[in-house]
mmCIF file of C-alpha atoms in Angstrom:
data_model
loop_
_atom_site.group_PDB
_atom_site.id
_atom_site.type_symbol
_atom_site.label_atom_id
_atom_site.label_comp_id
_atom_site.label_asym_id
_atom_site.label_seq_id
_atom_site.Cartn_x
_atom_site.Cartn_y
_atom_site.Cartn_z
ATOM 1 C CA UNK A 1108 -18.199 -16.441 -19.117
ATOM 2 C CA UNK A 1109 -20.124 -14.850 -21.840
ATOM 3 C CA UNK A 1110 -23.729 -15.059 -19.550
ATOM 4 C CA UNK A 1111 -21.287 -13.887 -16.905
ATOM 5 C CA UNK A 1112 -20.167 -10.680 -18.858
ATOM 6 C CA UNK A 1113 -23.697 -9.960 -20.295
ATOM 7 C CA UNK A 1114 -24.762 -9.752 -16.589
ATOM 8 C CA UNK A 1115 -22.159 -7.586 -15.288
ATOM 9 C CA UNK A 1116 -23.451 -4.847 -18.234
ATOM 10 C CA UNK A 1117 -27.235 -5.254 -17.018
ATOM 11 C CA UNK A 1118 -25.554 -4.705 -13.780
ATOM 12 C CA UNK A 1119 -23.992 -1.560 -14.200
ATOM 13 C CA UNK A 1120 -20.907 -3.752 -12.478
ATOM 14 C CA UNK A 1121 -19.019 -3.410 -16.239
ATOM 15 C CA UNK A 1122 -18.007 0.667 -16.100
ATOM 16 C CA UNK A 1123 -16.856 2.529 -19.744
ATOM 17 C CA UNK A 1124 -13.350 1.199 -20.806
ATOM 18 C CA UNK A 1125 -13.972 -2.451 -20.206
ATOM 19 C CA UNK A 1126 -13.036 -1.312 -16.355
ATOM 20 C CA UNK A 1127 -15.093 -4.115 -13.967
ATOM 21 C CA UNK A 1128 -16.385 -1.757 -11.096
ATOM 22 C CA UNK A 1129 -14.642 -2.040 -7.881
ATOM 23 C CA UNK A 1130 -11.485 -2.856 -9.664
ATOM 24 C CA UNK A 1131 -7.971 -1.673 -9.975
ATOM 25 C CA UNK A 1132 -6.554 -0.992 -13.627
ATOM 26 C CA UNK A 1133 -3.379 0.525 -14.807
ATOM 27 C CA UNK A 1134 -1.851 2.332 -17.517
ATOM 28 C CA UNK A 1135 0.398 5.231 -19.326
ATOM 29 C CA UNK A 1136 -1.016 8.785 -18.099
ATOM 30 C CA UNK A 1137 -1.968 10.626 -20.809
ATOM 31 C CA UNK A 1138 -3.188 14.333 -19.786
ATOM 32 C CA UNK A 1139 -6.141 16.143 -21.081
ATOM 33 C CA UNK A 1140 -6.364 18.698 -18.530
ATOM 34 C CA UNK A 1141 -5.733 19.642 -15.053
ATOM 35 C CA UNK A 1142 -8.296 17.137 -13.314
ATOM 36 C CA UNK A 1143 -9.126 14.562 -16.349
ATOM 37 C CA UNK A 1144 -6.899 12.082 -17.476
ATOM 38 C CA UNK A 1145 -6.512 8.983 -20.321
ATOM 39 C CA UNK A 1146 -5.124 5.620 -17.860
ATOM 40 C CA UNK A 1147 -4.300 3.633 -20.729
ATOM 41 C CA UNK A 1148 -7.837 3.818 -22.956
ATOM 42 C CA UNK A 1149 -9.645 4.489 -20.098
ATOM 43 C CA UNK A 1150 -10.551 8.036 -19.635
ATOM 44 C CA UNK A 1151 -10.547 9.346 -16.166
ATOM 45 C CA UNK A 1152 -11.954 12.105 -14.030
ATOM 46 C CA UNK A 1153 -9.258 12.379 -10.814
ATOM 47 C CA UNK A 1154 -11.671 11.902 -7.674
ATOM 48 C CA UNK A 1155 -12.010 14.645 -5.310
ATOM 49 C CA UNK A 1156 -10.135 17.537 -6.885
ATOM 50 C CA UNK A 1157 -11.053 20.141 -9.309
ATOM 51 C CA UNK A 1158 -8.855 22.590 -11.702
ATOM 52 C CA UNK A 1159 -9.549 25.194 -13.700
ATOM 53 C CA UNK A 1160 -10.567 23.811 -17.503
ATOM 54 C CA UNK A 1161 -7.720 24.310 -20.112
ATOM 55 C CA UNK A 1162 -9.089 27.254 -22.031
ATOM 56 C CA UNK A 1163 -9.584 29.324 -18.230
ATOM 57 C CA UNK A 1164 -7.842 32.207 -17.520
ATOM 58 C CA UNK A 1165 -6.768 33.836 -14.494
ATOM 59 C CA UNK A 1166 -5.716 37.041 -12.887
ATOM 60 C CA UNK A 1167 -2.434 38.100 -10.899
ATOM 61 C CA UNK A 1168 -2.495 40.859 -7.714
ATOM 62 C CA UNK A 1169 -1.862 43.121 -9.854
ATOM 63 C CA UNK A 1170 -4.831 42.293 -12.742
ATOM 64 C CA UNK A 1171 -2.745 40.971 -15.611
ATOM 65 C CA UNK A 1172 -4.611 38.350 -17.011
ATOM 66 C CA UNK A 1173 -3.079 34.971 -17.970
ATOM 67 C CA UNK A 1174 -3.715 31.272 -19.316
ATOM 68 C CA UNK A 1175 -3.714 29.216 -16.059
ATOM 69 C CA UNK A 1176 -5.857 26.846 -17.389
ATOM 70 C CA UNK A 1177 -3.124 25.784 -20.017
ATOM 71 C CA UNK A 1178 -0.549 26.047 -17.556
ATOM 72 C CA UNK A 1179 -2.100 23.941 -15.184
ATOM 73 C CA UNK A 1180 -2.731 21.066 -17.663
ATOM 74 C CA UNK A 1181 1.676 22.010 -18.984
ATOM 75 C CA UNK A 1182 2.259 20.994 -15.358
ATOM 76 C CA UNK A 1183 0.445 17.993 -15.062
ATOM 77 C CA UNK A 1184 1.658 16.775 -17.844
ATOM 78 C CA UNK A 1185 5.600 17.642 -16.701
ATOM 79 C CA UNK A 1186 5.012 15.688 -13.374
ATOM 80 C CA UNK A 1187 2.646 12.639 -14.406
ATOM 81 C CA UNK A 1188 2.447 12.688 -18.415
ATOM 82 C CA UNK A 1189 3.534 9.141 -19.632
ATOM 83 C CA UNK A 1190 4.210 7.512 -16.367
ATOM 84 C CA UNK A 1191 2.282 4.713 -15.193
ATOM 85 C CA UNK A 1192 -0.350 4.891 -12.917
ATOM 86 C CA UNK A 1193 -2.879 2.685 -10.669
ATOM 87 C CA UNK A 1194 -6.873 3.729 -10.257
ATOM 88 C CA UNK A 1195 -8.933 2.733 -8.469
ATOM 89 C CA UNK A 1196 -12.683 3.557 -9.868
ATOM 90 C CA UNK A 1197 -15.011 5.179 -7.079
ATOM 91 C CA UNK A 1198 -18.112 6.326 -9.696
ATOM 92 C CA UNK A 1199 -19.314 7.072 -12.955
ATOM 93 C CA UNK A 1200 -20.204 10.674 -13.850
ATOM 94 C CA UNK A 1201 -22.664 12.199 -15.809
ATOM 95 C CA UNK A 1202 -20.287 12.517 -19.248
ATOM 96 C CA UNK A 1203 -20.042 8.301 -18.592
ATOM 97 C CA UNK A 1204 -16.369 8.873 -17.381
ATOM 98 C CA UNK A 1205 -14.565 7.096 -14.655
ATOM 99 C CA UNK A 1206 -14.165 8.983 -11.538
ATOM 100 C CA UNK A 1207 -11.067 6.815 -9.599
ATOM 101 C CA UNK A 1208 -8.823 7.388 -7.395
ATOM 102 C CA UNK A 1209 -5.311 7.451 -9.041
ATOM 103 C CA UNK A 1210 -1.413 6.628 -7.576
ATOM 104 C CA UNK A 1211 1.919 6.982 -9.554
ATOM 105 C CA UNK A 1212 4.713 5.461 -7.732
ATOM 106 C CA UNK A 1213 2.940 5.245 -4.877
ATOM 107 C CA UNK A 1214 1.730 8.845 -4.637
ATOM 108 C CA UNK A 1215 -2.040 9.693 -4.841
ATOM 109 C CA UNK A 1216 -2.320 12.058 -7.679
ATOM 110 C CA UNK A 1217 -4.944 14.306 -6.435
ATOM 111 C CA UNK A 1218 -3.291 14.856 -3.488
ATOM 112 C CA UNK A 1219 -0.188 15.766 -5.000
ATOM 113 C CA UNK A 1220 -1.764 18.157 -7.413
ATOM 114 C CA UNK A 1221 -4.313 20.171 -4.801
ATOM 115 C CA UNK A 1222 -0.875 20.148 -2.431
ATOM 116 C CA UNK A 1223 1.289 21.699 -5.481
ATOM 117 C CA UNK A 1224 -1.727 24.077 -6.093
ATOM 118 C CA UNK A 1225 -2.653 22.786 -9.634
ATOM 119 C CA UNK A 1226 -6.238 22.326 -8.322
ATOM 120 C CA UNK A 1227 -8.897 22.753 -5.274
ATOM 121 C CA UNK A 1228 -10.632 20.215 -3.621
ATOM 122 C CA UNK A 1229 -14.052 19.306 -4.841
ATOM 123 C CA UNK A 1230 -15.830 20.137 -1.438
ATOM 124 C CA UNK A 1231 -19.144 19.043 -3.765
ATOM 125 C CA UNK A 1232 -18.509 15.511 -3.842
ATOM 126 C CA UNK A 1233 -15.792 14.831 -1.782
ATOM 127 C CA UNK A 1234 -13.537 15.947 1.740
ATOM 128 C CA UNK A 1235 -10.498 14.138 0.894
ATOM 129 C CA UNK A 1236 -8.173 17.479 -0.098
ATOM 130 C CA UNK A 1237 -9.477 19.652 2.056
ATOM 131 C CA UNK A 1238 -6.433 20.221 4.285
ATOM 132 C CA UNK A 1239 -4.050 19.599 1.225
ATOM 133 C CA UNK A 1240 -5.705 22.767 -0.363
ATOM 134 C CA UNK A 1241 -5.687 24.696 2.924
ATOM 135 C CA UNK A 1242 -1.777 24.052 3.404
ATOM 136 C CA UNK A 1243 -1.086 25.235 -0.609
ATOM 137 C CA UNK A 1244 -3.409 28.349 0.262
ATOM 138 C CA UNK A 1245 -1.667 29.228 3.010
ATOM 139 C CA UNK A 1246 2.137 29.075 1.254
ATOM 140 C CA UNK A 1247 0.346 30.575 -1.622
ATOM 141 C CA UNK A 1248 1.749 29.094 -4.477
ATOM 142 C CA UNK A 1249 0.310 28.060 -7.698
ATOM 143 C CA UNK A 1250 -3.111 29.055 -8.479
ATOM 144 C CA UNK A 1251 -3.472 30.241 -4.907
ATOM 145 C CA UNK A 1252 -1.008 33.255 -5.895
ATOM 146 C CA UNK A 1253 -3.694 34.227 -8.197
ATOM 147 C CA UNK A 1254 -7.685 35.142 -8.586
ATOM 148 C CA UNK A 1255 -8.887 32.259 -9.579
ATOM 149 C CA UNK A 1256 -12.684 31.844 -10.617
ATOM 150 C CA UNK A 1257 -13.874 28.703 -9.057
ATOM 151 C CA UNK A 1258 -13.555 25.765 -12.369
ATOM 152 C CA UNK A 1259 -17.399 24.781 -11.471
ATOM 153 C CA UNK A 1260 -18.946 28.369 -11.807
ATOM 154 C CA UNK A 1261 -16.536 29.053 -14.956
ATOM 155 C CA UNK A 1262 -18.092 25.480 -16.642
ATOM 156 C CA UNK A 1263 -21.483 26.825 -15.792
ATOM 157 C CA UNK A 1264 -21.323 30.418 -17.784
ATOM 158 C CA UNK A 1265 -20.555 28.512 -20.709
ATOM 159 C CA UNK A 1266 -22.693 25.390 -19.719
ATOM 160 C CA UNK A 1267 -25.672 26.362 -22.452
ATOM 161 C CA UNK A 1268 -25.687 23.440 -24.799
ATOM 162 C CA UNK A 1269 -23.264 21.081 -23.354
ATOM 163 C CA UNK A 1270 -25.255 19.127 -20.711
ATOM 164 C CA UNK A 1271 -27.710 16.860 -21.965
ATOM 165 C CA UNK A 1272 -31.327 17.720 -21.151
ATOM 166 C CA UNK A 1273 -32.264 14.231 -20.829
ATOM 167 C CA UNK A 1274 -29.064 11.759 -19.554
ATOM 168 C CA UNK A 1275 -30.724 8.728 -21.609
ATOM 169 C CA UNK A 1276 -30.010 10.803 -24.558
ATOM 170 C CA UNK A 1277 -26.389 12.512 -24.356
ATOM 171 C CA UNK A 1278 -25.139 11.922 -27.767
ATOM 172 C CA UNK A 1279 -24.257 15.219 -29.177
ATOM 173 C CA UNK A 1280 -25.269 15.777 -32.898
ATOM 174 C CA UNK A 1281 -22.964 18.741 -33.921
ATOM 175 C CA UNK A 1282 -22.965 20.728 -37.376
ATOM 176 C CA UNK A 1283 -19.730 22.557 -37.965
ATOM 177 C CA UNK A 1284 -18.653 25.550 -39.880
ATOM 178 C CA UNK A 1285 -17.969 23.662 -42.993
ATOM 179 C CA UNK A 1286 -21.493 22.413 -42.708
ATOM 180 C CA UNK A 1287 -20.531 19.020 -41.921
ATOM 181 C CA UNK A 1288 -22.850 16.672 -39.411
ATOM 182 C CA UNK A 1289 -20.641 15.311 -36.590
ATOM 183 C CA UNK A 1290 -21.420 13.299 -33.675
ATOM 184 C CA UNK A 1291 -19.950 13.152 -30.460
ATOM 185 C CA UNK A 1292 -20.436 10.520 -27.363
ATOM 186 C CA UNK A 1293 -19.279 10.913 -24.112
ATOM 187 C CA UNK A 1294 -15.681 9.985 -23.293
ATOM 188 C CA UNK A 1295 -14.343 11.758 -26.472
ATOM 189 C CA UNK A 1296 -11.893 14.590 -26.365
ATOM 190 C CA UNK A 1297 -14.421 17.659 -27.910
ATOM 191 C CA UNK A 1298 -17.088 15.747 -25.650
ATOM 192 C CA UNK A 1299 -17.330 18.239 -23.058
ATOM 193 C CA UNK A 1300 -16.531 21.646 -25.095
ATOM 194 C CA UNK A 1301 -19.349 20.787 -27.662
ATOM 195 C CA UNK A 1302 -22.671 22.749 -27.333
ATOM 196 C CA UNK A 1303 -25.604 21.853 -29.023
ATOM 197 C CA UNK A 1304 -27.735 24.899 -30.627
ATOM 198 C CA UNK A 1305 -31.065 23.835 -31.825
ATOM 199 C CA UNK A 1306 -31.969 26.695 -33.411
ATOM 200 C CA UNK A 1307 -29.380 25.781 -35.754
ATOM 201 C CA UNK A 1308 -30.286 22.088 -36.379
ATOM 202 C CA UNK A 1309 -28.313 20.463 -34.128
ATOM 203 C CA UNK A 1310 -29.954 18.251 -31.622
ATOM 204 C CA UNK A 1311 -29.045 15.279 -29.214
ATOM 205 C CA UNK A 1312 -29.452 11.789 -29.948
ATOM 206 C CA UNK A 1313 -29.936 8.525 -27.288
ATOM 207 C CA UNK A 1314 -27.523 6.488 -29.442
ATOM 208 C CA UNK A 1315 -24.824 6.690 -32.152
ATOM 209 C CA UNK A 1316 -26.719 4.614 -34.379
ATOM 210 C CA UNK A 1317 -29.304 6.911 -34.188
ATOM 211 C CA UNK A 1318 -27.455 9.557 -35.037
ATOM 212 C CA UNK A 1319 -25.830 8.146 -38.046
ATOM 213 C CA UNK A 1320 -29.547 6.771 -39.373
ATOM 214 C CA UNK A 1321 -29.934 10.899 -38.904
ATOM 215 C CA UNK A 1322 -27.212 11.227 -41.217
ATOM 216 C CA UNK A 1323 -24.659 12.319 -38.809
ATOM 217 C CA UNK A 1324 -21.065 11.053 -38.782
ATOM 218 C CA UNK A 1325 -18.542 10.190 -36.014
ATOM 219 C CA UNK A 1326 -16.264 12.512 -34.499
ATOM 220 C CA UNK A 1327 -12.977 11.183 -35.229
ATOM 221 C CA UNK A 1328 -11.652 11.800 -31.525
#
């Protein structure tokens, strides 16, 4: 069993989480934001939808501005937070999350969410909401009631930093206001919204270990 394990890791068939790839897994639904997800301790990235990150903001018809991000991810959490769901993983992506496919009571969540017009589908990588999104758009209800800038372009004004220059090395060695040396790995919750300025000694790392010999410490979450 243990050769058999060790194998599956070489393999790439053993995904973050413990998750074997191709498999189902299960868990409480714990929301981060409007498209990401905690399945039990497996963090997941909903497949095929995308939603405006929590800190976005949006503008009615008539230019007030307002927090959609936030209330997307309050209304995620209202219709899925603590339930149980089933995944099913489809890839990995390049913050080392699951991207799955995900059902609560036997309703596929991305689906539900593009329909309710909590999110768009992610024409990039996938063709599954398409429709969904068009039918929301056309009733005009949730974000669709709103101008909306697409999640992917907002990510990318505020992108400096955050993506790892070289993927074999995306641990994030972070200095804070305090002065203290944190380090953050993909998966954890200020992952994502880190940045990394060099020109103020922070800097990447390839492991966590390496980071620590650097004299940086783990992010607590």
């Amino acid at each position: 069993m243990r050769t058999l394990m060790i194998m599956m890791v070489v393999s790439g068939l053993w995904l973050p989480g413990g998750v074997l790839a191709g498999n189902a897994f299960s868990g409480a639904v714990r929301v981060i934001d409007g498209d990401t997800v905690d399945v039990g301790d497996v963090r997941v990235r909903l497949h095929g939808i995308d939603a405006p990150e929590t800190d976005q903001t949006c503008r009615t018809e008539q230019g007030q501005v307002w927090a959609c991000g936030k209330w997307v991810t309050d209304q995620v959490t209202t219709l899925f937070g603590g339930r149980m769901a089933e995944c099913t993983p489809v890839i990995t992506d390049k913050y080392n999350r699951i991207v799955a496919r995900c059902t609560v009571a036997g309703q596929d969540v991305g689906h539900e969410l593009v329909s309710a017009g909590l999110a768009f589908a992610y024409r990039k990588y996938a063709q599954d909401y398409v429709f969904a999104e068009k039918g929301a758009a056309i009733r005009d209800i949730g974000l669709h009631a709103s101008r909306v800038q697409n999640p992917s372009q907002f990510r990318q004004t505020r992108a400096v930093g955050r993506i790892p220059p070289d993927r074999a090395c995306p641990v994030k060695g972070n200095i804070s206001s305090q002065g203290s040396r944190i380090y953050h790995v993909p998966g954890q919750r200020d992952y994502e919204r880190t940045g990394i300025r060099t020109e103020r000694g922070e800097r990447w790392f390839c492991s966590a270990s390496a980071a620590r010999l650097a004299g940086w410490r783990a992010a607590k979450r």
